Amino acid sequence: MPKSITMRRSFIFILLLSCLWLLPSPESVAAADEKPKKTVLCLNSYHDGYQWSDGIMRGIRATLDNSPYKIDLQIEYMDAKRYHYEDVTRMLLRLYNEKFKNEKFDLLITSDNDAYSFATQYRDILFPGVPLVYCGVNFLNTDDTDSDNATGVIESFDLSKTLDVALRLHPNKRRIYVVGDSSTAGAAIKRQVQNQLARYGVPLAAEYWTDMSLRNVLERVERLDDDSFLFFIPYYQVIDGRFLTAEEVMQAISDRSSVPIYTAWEFLAGNGAVGGNMLSGYLHGQRAAQVALEILDGRSADEIPVYRETTGEYIFDYKVMQRLHLPMDLLPEGSTILNAPKAFYELSKELFWTIMVSFVLLVLVLVFLLLAMLERRRVERKIKDQLAFQETLMDTIPQLVSWKDADGRYLGINRAFSEFFGMDHSAGVANKTTHDIIRDPEYSSWAAAADKAVINKHEAFRKVRRKLMDAQGDPAWIEVNKVPIHDRAGQVVGVLSMADNITTELNLEKQLLQSQKMEAIGTLAGGIAHDFNNILTSIINSTELAVGDLDPDSVTTRDLERVLKAARRGGRVVKQILAFSRPSTEGFRPTDLGAVITEAVGLLESSMPRNIEVRAGIAPALSCVHADPTQIHQVVMNLCTNAFHALRGRGGLIKVGLDGTEVGPEDADLLGLTAGEYVRLTVEDNGPGIPSEIVDKIFDPFFTTKDKTEGTGLGLAVVHGIVHSHRGGLQVTAREGGGTVFTIYLPKGDGSGAGCEADGSETVAAGARILFVEDDRDQLATTPRLLETMGFEMTALESPAAALRMVGDDENRFDLVITDYDMPGMSGTQMAKDLAAVAPNLPIILVSGREDAVHAAADLPNIRMVVIKPYDKQDLSRAINAALTGERQGE
């Protein structure tokens, strides 16, 4: 059978198999038919054809259609734009009561204010127990949406963004005319505009035109002064019994207006307005449908917070801007431009694809021709220069390559092989054996035996790892492959050996395993520490209160002081446990490491026995390092303490050095750093050194070679964690002549040590009015009392929601809020966000048993301090003073 026919049949067979594989399986079809069914009723305030609510419905449908449910969506239009809400309410109530008396819905969705008002007023009659999701609703107060079994999306637009652009394009404008109606939605939007104008930074005189006929509006806009502009709210007009849409009304006003028009609704764009930061009905509906799916999944509506974020985008009309002679370069970056003219070089779709296909074909032809030419030249070059090419190729391979004859004598080696074993590449290795070239006797014996096995058994050796000494005498690891070399008759005539130097890879694997181990232990320690810190906080605060109520000289007072001392020591132990995995970055500042090392060495010199000498070598004019001096002090003390334990029986020398260095790319990879300039801290001793079999374990928490009464096994683990938190690197090496060298690399900062900051002094703040929010009953009962003894006026609450209501009623009632981070229902950071909306100038202190709270509060400007539990009276005093004086700390 011809070869072409066979290939054609094979191709058809493969194509049929692919089609069968792509067909959906019966199980998948059955699974699609088994989607659970949900019945959803949507009440639309307006009518089909109103672009704003139509956009909302498109967003709702698009999201529900892609849900895991089979949604039976029923839509009722209330037509409140063309007929007054009060006139049709009773009729709709009777209609819906009769229409839906035998129907049961899983969810009720309302679009815009009138439908929401109708649903909340009559839902107990028409839809008892059915959860409600509302959207397109304009509210200003939190209580307006505080309904049972209901949540939704607020139609919130950012007027300030539109005003910013308007005043940038028209810097002479001083008056704004708001054109709208007095419908439910129109009145709510008017309130939003009034509130936002009151908070806007530039004073604008505002006038509101509501319930005016189109004729009156047209007469007025023709006489407006040049220092004014219009803001259009969607509303309908009835002229001679015919309804004019909001788009038609705005276009009519634009045709007669002598001043620019701005708006905040996307569906009005392109009808005479310059533009603005506009809301999208489609995105609004999508968000509401996402909330609806959460409820259909089983989540309670009361648990889902009301979505109040603004989702507008900048949209402008090119034709209107050209008519008003407005510059395009003043528009915000990323703005959408409507009606922009097409570029002269734009092509039709058919012509474009014709050109592209032709171009691709020409490129393919050119590529084929080029490949044919390159292949011809490659063959010619291979025939002429094969020997030279083979030598060059072998020398450029990074692997260690060698080939031998059947007697085990070398025929050739590449440059990487000669450099690894310290040979002169030009000297030649012909007729030499493995024992003649490789100095490591153990590896030489193994290699010779392996060569014989390959020749005798005609089998290859693959990926065999062996340890040996390199040319410098340092231990190294290689991964060896040995394969037989055959002649034309198929006989084995030699052995080809290839080896990869995997020393660096193994070191990196060890670092990765160490990092993963530390991360796992750190996660466990963090969870335990959170609960333990809460317990210690209650113990410390309760004990401080008890001490304050007793005679200072009594036996009970001394007993309680011992309890307080033990609890504080427990807190320090918890922080030490956390230090090896996630040390806190609180207290980081530009630090002169020379001063820190000098202080640590001074303490060590006074505490070391006479047979142990401590010597420091600090280079002058070193750069500052962004570090916590207390943690760096702890690193030096821990390393020197380990060195002391190694030297105490025999005496010796401990050297602490500090200088600057340049870390190259290769060393940076081994250390997990970025290549560049670093400050290097070294601590070395001339003791017995660390046994090689435990070097990989010395940074493990609780690993120690000391007696249980001498150490906890946390010293080096804490050092590892602190260096990691400073974005530094740590290296342990054996000291020449005996001993151990710990080398730490810390990123170089800006400026010299002389410019490093010093600690600031503290003042004491008292008499402030403080709101304390905490879900832990013990701390709620103790901490406010402790603060009262310090002279503060305290209010203690267990509920974050109650705290928000109290601040919302009077934003000037408190000078400071202290809140816990982990609370049921609402976290401390979420409460801080909500407080920023009602009282933006109210400072907040966040307390937590987790270090994660520092990162969670980093982007919230009203959180002035983060206090990690356990805390005592002094900690609270310092934090309150810093928060009330406007400092931003704890990050």
Coordinates of N, CA and C in Angstrom, one line a residue, residues 49-206:
G49 N -37.3 49.2 28.7 CA -36.8 50.2 27.8 C -36.1 51.4 28.4
Y50 N -36.2 51.5 29.8 CA -35.5 52.5 30.5 C -34.0 52.0 30.7
Q51 N -33.1 52.7 30.0 CA -31.8 52.2 29.9 C -31.0 51.8 31.2
W52 N -31.2 52.7 32.2 CA -30.5 52.4 33.5 C -31.0 51.1 34.0
S53 N -32.3 50.8 34.2 CA -32.7 49.6 34.8 C -32.6 48.4 33.8
D54 N -32.6 48.7 32.5 CA -32.3 47.6 31.5 C -30.9 47.1 31.7
G55 N -30.0 48.1 31.9 CA -28.6 47.7 32.1 C -28.4 46.8 33.4
I56 N -29.2 47.2 34.5 CA -29.1 46.4 35.7 C -29.6 45.0 35.4
M57 N -30.7 44.9 34.7 CA -31.3 43.6 34.4 C -30.3 42.7 33.5
R58 N -29.6 43.4 32.6 CA -28.6 42.6 31.8 C -27.5 42.1 32.7
G59 N -27.1 42.9 33.6 CA -26.0 42.4 34.5 C -26.5 41.3 35.4
I60 N -27.8 41.4 35.9 CA -28.4 40.3 36.7 C -28.5 39.0 35.9
R61 N -29.0 39.1 34.7 CA -29.2 37.9 33.9 C -27.9 37.3 33.6
A62 N -26.9 38.1 33.2 CA -25.6 37.5 32.8 C -25.0 36.7 34.0
T63 N -25.1 37.2 35.2 CA -24.5 36.5 36.3 C -25.3 35.3 36.7
L64 N -26.7 35.4 36.7 CA -27.5 34.3 37.1 C -27.4 33.2 36.1
D65 N -27.3 33.5 34.8 CA -27.3 32.5 33.8 C -26.0 31.6 33.9
N66 N -24.9 32.2 34.5 CA -23.7 31.4 34.6 C -23.6 30.8 36.0
S67 N -24.7 30.8 36.8 CA -24.6 30.2 38.1 C -24.8 28.7 38.1
P68 N -24.6 28.1 39.3 CA -24.8 26.6 39.4 C -26.2 26.2 39.5
Y69 N -27.1 27.2 39.4 CA -28.6 26.9 39.6 C -29.3 27.2 38.2
K70 N -30.4 26.5 38.1 CA -31.4 26.8 37.0 C -32.3 27.8 37.5
I71 N -32.2 29.1 37.1 CA -32.9 30.2 37.7 C -34.2 30.5 36.9
D72 N -35.3 30.4 37.6 CA -36.6 30.9 37.0 C -36.8 32.3 37.4
L73 N -36.4 33.3 36.5 CA -36.4 34.7 36.8 C -37.7 35.3 36.3
Q74 N -38.5 35.8 37.2 CA -39.8 36.5 36.8 C -39.6 38.0 37.1
I75 N -40.0 38.8 36.1 CA -39.8 40.3 36.3 C -41.1 41.0 36.2
E76 N -41.3 41.9 37.2 CA -42.5 42.7 37.2 C -42.1 44.2 37.1
Y77 N -42.6 45.0 36.2 CA -42.3 46.4 36.0 C -43.4 47.2 36.6
M78 N -43.0 48.1 37.6 CA -43.9 49.0 38.3 C -44.2 50.3 37.5
D79 N -43.4 50.7 36.5 CA -43.6 51.8 35.7 C -43.8 53.1 36.5
A80 N -42.9 53.2 37.5 CA -43.0 54.4 38.4 C -42.4 55.7 37.8
K81 N -41.7 55.6 36.7 CA -41.2 56.8 36.0 C -42.3 57.6 35.4
R82 N -43.3 56.8 34.8 CA -44.3 57.5 34.0 C -45.6 57.6 34.8
Y83 N -45.7 56.9 35.9 CA -46.9 57.0 36.8 C -46.5 57.1 38.2
H84 N -47.1 58.0 38.9 CA -46.6 58.3 40.3 C -46.7 57.1 41.2
Y85 N -45.8 56.9 42.0 CA -45.7 55.7 42.9 C -46.9 55.6 43.7
E86 N -47.4 56.7 44.3 CA -48.5 56.7 45.2 C -49.8 56.3 44.5
D87 N -49.9 56.6 43.2 CA -51.1 56.4 42.5 C -51.3 54.9 42.2
V88 N -50.2 54.2 42.0 CA -50.3 52.8 41.5 C -50.0 51.8 42.6
T89 N -49.6 52.2 43.8 CA -49.2 51.3 44.9 C -50.3 50.4 45.3
R90 N -51.5 50.9 45.6 CA -52.6 50.1 46.0 C -53.0 49.1 44.9
M91 N -53.1 49.6 43.6 CA -53.4 48.7 42.5 C -52.4 47.6 42.4
L92 N -51.1 47.9 42.5 CA -50.1 46.9 42.4 C -50.2 45.9 43.6
L93 N -50.5 46.4 44.8 CA -50.7 45.5 45.9 C -51.8 44.5 45.7
R94 N -52.9 45.0 45.2 CA -54.0 44.0 44.9 C -53.6 43.1 43.8
L95 N -53.0 43.6 42.8 CA -52.6 42.7 41.7 C -51.6 41.7 42.1
Y96 N -50.6 42.1 42.8 CA -49.5 41.1 43.2 C -50.1 40.1 44.2
N97 N -51.0 40.6 45.1 CA -51.5 39.7 46.1 C -52.3 38.6 45.5
E98 N -53.1 38.9 44.4 CA -53.9 37.9 43.7 C -53.0 37.1 42.8
K99 N -52.0 37.7 42.2 CA -51.1 37.0 41.2 C -50.2 36.0 41.9
F100 N -49.6 36.4 43.0 CA -48.6 35.5 43.6 C -49.1 34.7 44.9
K101 N -50.4 34.7 45.1 CA -50.8 34.0 46.3 C -50.5 32.5 46.3
N102 N -50.4 31.9 45.2 CA -50.1 30.5 45.1 C -48.6 30.2 44.7
E103 N -47.8 31.3 44.6 CA -46.4 31.1 44.2 C -45.5 31.3 45.4
K104 N -44.4 30.6 45.4 CA -43.4 30.6 46.4 C -42.0 31.0 45.8
F105 N -41.4 32.0 46.3 CA -40.1 32.4 45.7 C -38.9 32.2 46.7
D106 N -37.8 31.8 46.1 CA -36.6 31.6 46.9 C -35.9 33.0 47.2
L107 N -36.1 34.0 46.4 CA -35.4 35.3 46.6 C -36.2 36.4 45.9
L108 N -36.1 37.5 46.5 CA -36.8 38.7 45.9 C -35.7 39.8 45.6
I109 N -35.6 40.3 44.4 CA -34.7 41.3 44.0 C -35.5 42.6 43.6
T110 N -35.1 43.7 44.1 CA -35.7 45.0 43.7 C -34.7 45.9 43.0
S111 N -35.2 46.6 42.0 CA -34.4 47.5 41.3 C -34.9 48.9 41.5
D112 N -34.0 49.8 42.1 CA -34.3 51.2 42.3 C -35.2 51.4 43.5
N113 N -35.4 52.7 43.9 CA -36.0 53.1 45.1 C -37.5 52.7 45.3
D114 N -38.3 52.9 44.2 CA -39.7 52.7 44.4 C -40.0 51.2 44.6
A115 N -39.3 50.3 43.9 CA -39.5 48.9 44.1 C -39.1 48.5 45.5
Y116 N -38.0 49.1 46.0 CA -37.5 48.8 47.3 C -38.5 49.2 48.4
S117 N -39.0 50.4 48.2 CA -40.0 50.9 49.2 C -41.2 50.1 49.2
F118 N -41.7 49.7 48.0 CA -42.9 48.8 47.9 C -42.6 47.4 48.6
A119 N -41.4 46.9 48.3 CA -41.1 45.5 48.9 C -41.0 45.6 50.4
T120 N -40.3 46.6 50.9 CA -40.1 46.7 52.4 C -41.5 47.0 53.1
Q121 N -42.4 47.7 52.4 CA -43.7 48.0 53.0 C -44.6 46.8 53.0
Y122 N -44.6 46.0 52.0 CA -45.6 45.0 51.8 C -45.0 43.6 51.7
R123 N -43.7 43.4 52.0 CA -43.1 42.0 51.9 C -43.7 41.1 52.8
D124 N -44.1 41.5 54.1 CA -44.7 40.6 55.0 C -46.1 40.1 54.5
I125 N -46.7 40.9 53.7 CA -48.0 40.4 53.2 C -47.8 39.6 51.9
L126 N -47.0 40.1 51.0 CA -46.8 39.4 49.7 C -45.8 38.3 49.7
F127 N -44.7 38.5 50.4 CA -43.6 37.6 50.3 C -43.0 37.3 51.7
P128 N -43.8 36.7 52.6 CA -43.3 36.5 54.0 C -42.1 35.5 54.0
G129 N -41.0 35.9 54.7 CA -39.9 35.1 54.9 C -38.9 35.0 53.7
V130 N -39.2 35.7 52.6 CA -38.4 35.6 51.4 C -37.2 36.7 51.6
P131 N -36.0 36.2 51.5 CA -34.9 37.2 51.6 C -34.9 38.2 50.4
L132 N -34.4 39.5 50.7 CA -34.5 40.6 49.8 C -33.1 41.0 49.4
V133 N -32.8 41.2 48.1 CA -31.6 41.9 47.6 C -32.0 43.1 46.8
Y134 N -31.6 44.3 47.2 CA -31.9 45.5 46.5 C -30.7 46.1 45.8
C135 N -31.0 46.8 44.7 CA -30.0 47.5 44.0 C -30.6 48.7 43.3
G136 N -29.7 49.6 42.8 CA -30.1 50.9 42.3 C -30.8 51.8 43.3
V137 N -30.5 51.6 44.5 CA -31.2 52.4 45.6 C -30.2 53.5 46.1
N138 N -30.8 54.7 46.2 CA -30.0 55.8 46.6 C -30.3 56.1 48.1
F139 N -29.4 55.8 49.0 CA -29.5 56.0 50.4 C -28.3 56.8 50.9
L140 N -28.5 57.5 52.0 CA -27.4 58.2 52.7 C -27.2 57.7 54.1
N141 N -28.2 57.2 54.8 CA -28.1 56.8 56.1 C -28.0 55.3 56.3
T142 N -27.2 54.8 57.2 CA -27.1 53.4 57.4 C -28.4 52.8 57.9
D143 N -29.2 53.5 58.7 CA -30.5 52.9 59.2 C -31.5 52.7 58.1
D144 N -31.4 53.4 56.9 CA -32.3 53.2 55.9 C -32.3 51.8 55.3
T145 N -31.2 51.2 55.4 CA -31.0 49.8 54.8 C -30.9 48.8 55.9
D146 N -31.3 49.1 57.1 CA -31.2 48.2 58.2 C -32.5 47.4 58.3
S147 N -32.8 46.6 57.3 CA -34.0 45.7 57.3 C -33.6 44.3 57.6
D148 N -34.6 43.5 58.2 CA -34.3 42.2 58.5 C -34.3 41.3 57.2
N149 N -33.4 40.4 57.1 CA -33.3 39.4 56.0 C -33.2 40.1 54.7
A150 N -32.4 41.2 54.7 CA -32.2 42.0 53.4 C -30.8 42.5 53.4
T151 N -30.3 42.7 52.1 CA -29.1 43.3 51.9 C -29.0 43.7 50.4
G152 N -28.0 44.4 50.0 CA -28.0 44.8 48.6 C -26.9 45.7 48.2
V153 N -27.0 46.5 47.1 CA -26.0 47.3 46.6 C -26.6 48.7 46.5
I154 N -25.9 49.7 47.1 CA -26.3 51.1 47.0 C -25.8 51.8 45.8
E155 N -26.7 52.5 45.1 CA -26.3 53.3 43.9 C -25.6 54.5 44.4
S156 N -24.3 54.4 44.5 CA -23.4 55.5 45.1 C -22.5 56.0 44.0
F157 N -22.6 57.3 43.7 CA -21.7 57.9 42.7 C -20.8 59.0 43.4
D158 N -19.6 59.1 42.9 CA -18.7 60.1 43.4 C -18.7 61.4 42.7
L159 N -19.5 62.3 43.2 CA -19.7 63.6 42.5 C -18.4 64.4 42.5
S160 N -17.5 64.2 43.5 CA -16.3 65.0 43.6 C -15.4 64.7 42.4
K161 N -15.4 63.5 41.9 CA -14.5 63.1 40.7 C -15.0 63.9 39.5
T162 N -16.3 64.0 39.3 CA -16.9 64.7 38.2 C -16.6 66.2 38.3
L163 N -16.7 66.7 39.6 CA -16.5 68.1 39.8 C -15.0 68.5 39.6
D164 N -14.1 67.6 40.0 CA -12.7 67.8 39.7 C -12.4 68.0 38.3
V165 N -13.0 67.2 37.4 CA -12.7 67.3 36.0 C -13.4 68.5 35.4
A166 N -14.6 68.8 35.9 CA -15.3 70.0 35.4 C -14.6 71.3 35.7
L167 N -14.1 71.4 36.9 CA -13.3 72.6 37.3 C -11.9 72.7 36.7
R168 N -11.4 71.5 36.3 CA -10.1 71.5 35.6 C -10.4 72.0 34.1
L169 N -11.5 71.6 33.5 CA -11.8 72.0 32.2 C -12.3 73.4 32.1
H170 N -13.0 73.8 33.2 CA -13.6 75.2 33.3 C -13.2 75.8 34.6
P171 N -12.1 76.4 34.7 CA -11.6 76.9 36.0 C -12.4 78.1 36.5
N172 N -13.2 78.7 35.6 CA -14.0 79.9 36.0 C -15.3 79.6 36.5
K173 N -15.7 78.3 36.6 CA -17.1 78.0 37.0 C -17.2 78.1 38.6
R174 N -18.3 78.8 39.0 CA -18.5 79.0 40.4 C -20.0 78.6 40.8
R175 N -20.8 78.2 39.9 CA -22.2 77.9 40.2 C -22.6 76.6 39.5
I176 N -23.4 75.7 40.2 CA -23.8 74.5 39.7 C -25.3 74.4 39.8
Y177 N -26.0 74.1 38.6 CA -27.4 73.9 38.6 C -27.7 72.4 38.4
V178 N -28.5 71.8 39.4 CA -28.8 70.4 39.4 C -30.2 70.3 38.8
V179 N -30.3 69.6 37.7 CA -31.6 69.4 37.0 C -32.1 68.0 37.3
G180 N -33.3 67.9 37.8 CA -33.9 66.6 38.1 C -35.4 66.7 38.4
D181 N -36.0 65.6 39.0 CA -37.4 65.6 39.4 C -37.5 65.3 40.8
S182 N -38.7 65.2 41.4 CA -38.9 65.0 42.8 C -39.4 63.6 43.0
S183 N -39.1 62.6 42.1 CA -39.5 61.3 42.3 C -38.7 60.7 43.5
T184 N -39.1 59.5 43.9 CA -38.4 58.8 45.0 C -36.9 58.8 44.8
A185 N -36.5 58.3 43.6 CA -35.0 58.3 43.3 C -34.5 59.6 43.1
G186 N -35.2 60.6 42.5 CA -34.7 61.9 42.3 C -34.5 62.6 43.6
A187 N -35.4 62.4 44.5 CA -35.2 63.1 45.8 C -34.0 62.5 46.6
A188 N -33.8 61.2 46.5 CA -32.6 60.6 47.1 C -31.3 61.0 46.5
I189 N -31.3 61.1 45.2 CA -30.1 61.6 44.5 C -29.8 63.0 44.9
K190 N -30.9 63.8 44.9 CA -30.7 65.2 45.3 C -30.0 65.3 46.7
R191 N -30.4 64.5 47.7 CA -29.8 64.5 49.0 C -28.3 64.1 48.9
Q192 N -28.0 63.1 48.0 CA -26.6 62.7 47.8 C -25.8 63.9 47.3
V193 N -26.3 64.6 46.3 CA -25.6 65.7 45.7 C -25.4 66.8 46.8
Q194 N -26.4 67.1 47.6 CA -26.3 68.1 48.6 C -25.2 67.8 49.6
N195 N -25.2 66.5 50.1 CA -24.2 66.1 51.0 C -22.8 66.1 50.4
Q196 N -22.6 65.7 49.2 CA -21.3 65.7 48.6 C -20.8 67.1 48.3
L197 N -21.7 68.0 47.9 CA -21.3 69.4 47.7 C -20.9 70.0 49.0
A198 N -21.5 69.7 50.1 CA -21.2 70.2 51.4 C -19.8 69.8 51.8
R199 N -19.3 68.6 51.4 CA -18.0 68.2 51.7 C -16.9 68.5 50.7
Y200 N -17.3 69.0 49.6 CA -16.4 69.3 48.5 C -15.5 70.4 48.9
G201 N -14.2 70.3 48.5 CA -13.2 71.3 48.9 C -13.4 72.7 48.3
V202 N -14.0 72.8 47.1 CA -14.1 74.1 46.4 C -15.5 74.6 46.6
P203 N -15.8 75.7 47.1 CA -17.1 76.2 47.4 C -17.8 76.5 46.0
L204 N -19.0 75.9 45.9 CA -19.8 76.1 44.7 C -21.2 76.5 45.1
A205 N -21.8 77.5 44.5 CA -23.1 77.9 44.7 C -24.0 77.0 44.0
A206 N -25.0 76.3 44.7 CA -25.8 75.3 44.0 C -27.3 75.7 44.0

